[in-house]
Amino acid sequence: NDLSIFMAVPPTIIGSSVKTFPVGGVWNENQRNVLWFVSKLGAGEKFQLQAQFRMISQEEEGTVGEKRDVPIFPVLVRCHGSTD
């Protein structure tokens, strides 16, 4: 049962600063997402992942003093497994 996990990264985040836990998440600059592959996940088994990023500062962005929205990271999971 293979899983692909895609996480979209908003533009206020510096994607190249990503640190993934467990190690193995891959940053795609062109699509602005992080992709993980999980090759085996047994029945009832759990998988947890984390990603840490650096945000673009409001000074870098030129928005000092403005209210900033909380970044949203949509996640898509695809299962490529069988029913066995």
PDB file of N, CA, C and O in Angstrom, residues 7 9-21 25-29 32-34 50-57 60 73:
ATOM      1  N   MET A   7       1.764  18.390  -0.026  1.00  0.00           N
ATOM      2  CA  MET A   7       1.372  19.532   0.792  1.00  0.00           C
ATOM      3  C   MET A   7       1.708  20.812   0.021  1.00  0.00           C
ATOM      4  O   MET A   7       2.876  21.054  -0.303  1.00  0.00           O
ATOM      5  N   VAL A   9       2.308  24.757  -0.504  1.00  0.00           N
ATOM      6  CA  VAL A   9       2.992  25.742   0.331  1.00  0.00           C
ATOM      7  C   VAL A   9       2.646  27.144  -0.170  1.00  0.00           C
ATOM      8  O   VAL A   9       2.886  27.458  -1.340  1.00  0.00           O
ATOM      9  N   PRO A  10       2.074  27.999   0.707  1.00  0.00           N
ATOM     10  CA  PRO A  10       1.678  29.341   0.275  1.00  0.00           C
ATOM     11  C   PRO A  10       2.878  30.238  -0.058  1.00  0.00           C
ATOM     12  O   PRO A  10       3.997  29.971   0.382  1.00  0.00           O
ATOM     13  N   PRO A  11       2.643  31.304  -0.818  1.00  0.00           N
ATOM     14  CA  PRO A  11       3.742  32.159  -1.287  1.00  0.00           C
ATOM     15  C   PRO A  11       4.460  32.952  -0.191  1.00  0.00           C
ATOM     16  O   PRO A  11       5.560  33.423  -0.426  1.00  0.00           O
ATOM     17  N   THR A  12       3.872  33.097   1.002  1.00  0.00           N
ATOM     18  CA  THR A  12       4.553  33.829   2.084  1.00  0.00           C
ATOM     19  C   THR A  12       5.550  32.953   2.831  1.00  0.00           C
ATOM     20  O   THR A  12       6.168  33.393   3.788  1.00  0.00           O
ATOM     21  N   ILE A  13       5.728  31.724   2.368  1.00  0.00           N
ATOM     22  CA  ILE A  13       6.636  30.761   2.994  1.00  0.00           C
ATOM     23  C   ILE A  13       7.850  30.555   2.089  1.00  0.00           C
ATOM     24  O   ILE A  13       7.723  30.467   0.876  1.00  0.00           O
ATOM     25  N   ILE A  14       9.019  30.469   2.704  1.00  0.00           N
ATOM     26  CA  ILE A  14      10.249  30.200   1.951  1.00  0.00           C
ATOM     27  C   ILE A  14      10.392  28.682   1.846  1.00  0.00           C
ATOM     28  O   ILE A  14      10.845  28.015   2.773  1.00  0.00           O
ATOM     29  N   GLY A  15       9.938  28.138   0.723  1.00  0.00           N
ATOM     30  CA  GLY A  15       9.885  26.689   0.543  1.00  0.00           C
ATOM     31  C   GLY A  15      11.227  26.002   0.655  1.00  0.00           C
ATOM     32  O   GLY A  15      11.327  24.898   1.183  1.00  0.00           O
ATOM     33  N   SER A  16      12.281  26.651   0.180  1.00  0.00           N
ATOM     34  CA  SER A  16      13.607  26.026   0.216  1.00  0.00           C
ATOM     35  C   SER A  16      14.136  25.881   1.638  1.00  0.00           C
ATOM     36  O   SER A  16      15.114  25.180   1.861  1.00  0.00           O
ATOM     37  N   SER A  17      13.469  26.490   2.607  1.00  0.00           N
ATOM     38  CA  SER A  17      13.897  26.375   4.005  1.00  0.00           C
ATOM     39  C   SER A  17      13.293  25.157   4.695  1.00  0.00           C
ATOM     40  O   SER A  17      13.518  24.941   5.877  1.00  0.00           O
ATOM     41  N   VAL A  18      12.536  24.339   3.961  1.00  0.00           N
ATOM     42  CA  VAL A  18      11.797  23.226   4.566  1.00  0.00           C
ATOM     43  C   VAL A  18      12.715  22.201   5.245  1.00  0.00           C
ATOM     44  O   VAL A  18      13.797  21.889   4.763  1.00  0.00           O
ATOM     45  N   LYS A  19      12.266  21.760   6.410  1.00  0.00           N
ATOM     46  CA  LYS A  19      12.867  20.624   7.122  1.00  0.00           C
ATOM     47  C   LYS A  19      11.720  19.665   7.370  1.00  0.00           C
ATOM     48  O   LYS A  19      10.697  20.051   7.935  1.00  0.00           O
ATOM     49  N   THR A  20      11.859  18.424   6.916  1.00  0.00           N
ATOM     50  CA  THR A  20      10.772  17.461   7.069  1.00  0.00           C
ATOM     51  C   THR A  20      11.142  16.380   8.076  1.00  0.00           C
ATOM     52  O   THR A  20      12.301  16.005   8.206  1.00  0.00           O
ATOM     53  N   PHE A  21      10.139  15.931   8.782  1.00  0.00           N
ATOM     54  CA  PHE A  21      10.281  14.873   9.771  1.00  0.00           C
ATOM     55  C   PHE A  21       9.155  13.873   9.561  1.00  0.00           C
ATOM     56  O   PHE A  21       7.998  14.276   9.642  1.00  0.00           O
ATOM     57  N   GLY A  25      10.828  14.234   2.846  1.00  0.00           N
ATOM     58  CA  GLY A  25       9.948  15.119   2.101  1.00  0.00           C
ATOM     59  C   GLY A  25      10.766  15.881   1.073  1.00  0.00           C
ATOM     60  O   GLY A  25      11.867  16.341   1.363  1.00  0.00           O
ATOM     61  N   VAL A  26      10.241  16.010  -0.148  1.00  0.00           N
ATOM     62  CA  VAL A  26      10.982  16.651  -1.236  1.00  0.00           C
ATOM     63  C   VAL A  26      10.271  17.941  -1.638  1.00  0.00           C
ATOM     64  O   VAL A  26       9.085  17.926  -1.972  1.00  0.00           O
ATOM     65  N   TRP A  27      10.993  19.056  -1.615  1.00  0.00           N
ATOM     66  CA  TRP A  27      10.466  20.356  -1.998  1.00  0.00           C
ATOM     67  C   TRP A  27      10.511  20.489  -3.518  1.00  0.00           C
ATOM     68  O   TRP A  27      11.535  20.230  -4.143  1.00  0.00           O
ATOM     69  N   ASN A  28       9.377  20.886  -4.123  1.00  0.00           N
ATOM     70  CA  ASN A  28       9.302  21.131  -5.562  1.00  0.00           C
ATOM     71  C   ASN A  28       9.063  22.633  -5.756  1.00  0.00           C
ATOM     72  O   ASN A  28       7.967  23.128  -5.512  1.00  0.00           O
ATOM     73  N   GLU A  29      10.096  23.332  -6.159  1.00  0.00           N
ATOM     74  CA  GLU A  29      10.046  24.796  -6.329  1.00  0.00           C
ATOM     75  C   GLU A  29       9.008  25.209  -7.365  1.00  0.00           C
ATOM     76  O   GLU A  29       8.268  26.171  -7.163  1.00  0.00           O
ATOM     77  N   ARG A  32       5.551  24.477  -5.922  1.00  0.00           N
ATOM     78  CA  ARG A  32       5.417  24.972  -4.547  1.00  0.00           C
ATOM     79  C   ARG A  32       4.721  23.953  -3.654  1.00  0.00           C
ATOM     80  O   ARG A  32       3.724  24.233  -2.994  1.00  0.00           O
ATOM     81  N   ASN A  33       5.270  22.727  -3.644  1.00  0.00           N
ATOM     82  CA  ASN A  33       4.722  21.724  -2.742  1.00  0.00           C
ATOM     83  C   ASN A  33       5.835  20.848  -2.201  1.00  0.00           C
ATOM     84  O   ASN A  33       6.957  20.854  -2.686  1.00  0.00           O
ATOM     85  N   VAL A  34       5.483  20.130  -1.132  1.00  0.00           N
ATOM     86  CA  VAL A  34       6.369  19.124  -0.563  1.00  0.00           C
ATOM     87  C   VAL A  34       5.697  17.784  -0.807  1.00  0.00           C
ATOM     88  O   VAL A  34       4.482  17.647  -0.648  1.00  0.00           O
ATOM     89  N   GLN A  50       5.819  15.901   9.663  1.00  0.00           N
ATOM     90  CA  GLN A  50       5.883  17.333   9.984  1.00  0.00           C
ATOM     91  C   GLN A  50       6.758  18.032   8.963  1.00  0.00           C
ATOM     92  O   GLN A  50       7.673  17.428   8.406  1.00  0.00           O
ATOM     93  N   ALA A  51       6.456  19.304   8.770  1.00  0.00           N
ATOM     94  CA  ALA A  51       7.314  20.142   7.929  1.00  0.00           C
ATOM     95  C   ALA A  51       7.466  21.488   8.627  1.00  0.00           C
ATOM     96  O   ALA A  51       6.490  22.040   9.128  1.00  0.00           O
ATOM     97  N   GLN A  52       8.675  21.977   8.692  1.00  0.00           N
ATOM     98  CA  GLN A  52       8.954  23.288   9.272  1.00  0.00           C
ATOM     99  C   GLN A  52       9.535  24.176   8.178  1.00  0.00           C
ATOM    100  O   GLN A  52      10.383  23.745   7.401  1.00  0.00           O
ATOM    101  N   PHE A  53       9.053  25.428   8.152  1.00  0.00           N
ATOM    102  CA  PHE A  53       9.488  26.402   7.150  1.00  0.00           C
ATOM    103  C   PHE A  53       9.817  27.728   7.818  1.00  0.00           C
ATOM    104  O   PHE A  53       9.404  27.978   8.946  1.00  0.00           O
ATOM    105  N   ARG A  54      10.470  28.592   7.074  1.00  0.00           N
ATOM    106  CA  ARG A  54      10.668  29.978   7.489  1.00  0.00           C
ATOM    107  C   ARG A  54       9.716  30.838   6.669  1.00  0.00           C
ATOM    108  O   ARG A  54       9.566  30.641   5.463  1.00  0.00           O
ATOM    109  N   MET A  55       9.027  31.756   7.357  1.00  0.00           N
ATOM    110  CA  MET A  55       8.140  32.686   6.642  1.00  0.00           C
ATOM    111  C   MET A  55       8.931  33.874   6.131  1.00  0.00           C
ATOM    112  O   MET A  55       9.929  34.273   6.738  1.00  0.00           O
ATOM    113  N   ILE A  56       8.481  34.447   5.035  1.00  0.00           N
ATOM    114  CA  ILE A  56       9.049  35.701   4.558  1.00  0.00           C
ATOM    115  C   ILE A  56       8.664  36.767   5.578  1.00  0.00           C
ATOM    116  O   ILE A  56       7.502  36.867   5.972  1.00  0.00           O
ATOM    117  N   SER A  57       9.620  37.541   6.026  1.00  0.00           N
ATOM    118  CA  SER A  57       9.321  38.570   7.029  1.00  0.00           C
ATOM    119  C   SER A  57       8.507  39.694   6.387  1.00  0.00           C
ATOM    120  O   SER A  57       8.544  39.894   5.170  1.00  0.00           O
ATOM    121  N   GLU A  60      10.775  41.987   4.524  1.00  0.00           N
ATOM    122  CA  GLU A  60      11.130  41.493   3.182  1.00  0.00           C
ATOM    123  C   GLU A  60       9.964  41.651   2.209  1.00  0.00           C
ATOM    124  O   GLU A  60      10.159  41.906   1.026  1.00  0.00           O
ATOM    125  N   PHE A  73      -1.909  25.324   4.507  1.00  0.00           N
ATOM    126  CA  PHE A  73      -1.140  24.296   3.809  1.00  0.00           C
ATOM    127  C   PHE A  73      -2.067  23.125   3.448  1.00  0.00           C
ATOM    128  O   PHE A  73      -2.150  22.140   4.184  1.00  0.00           O
TER     129      PHE A  73
END
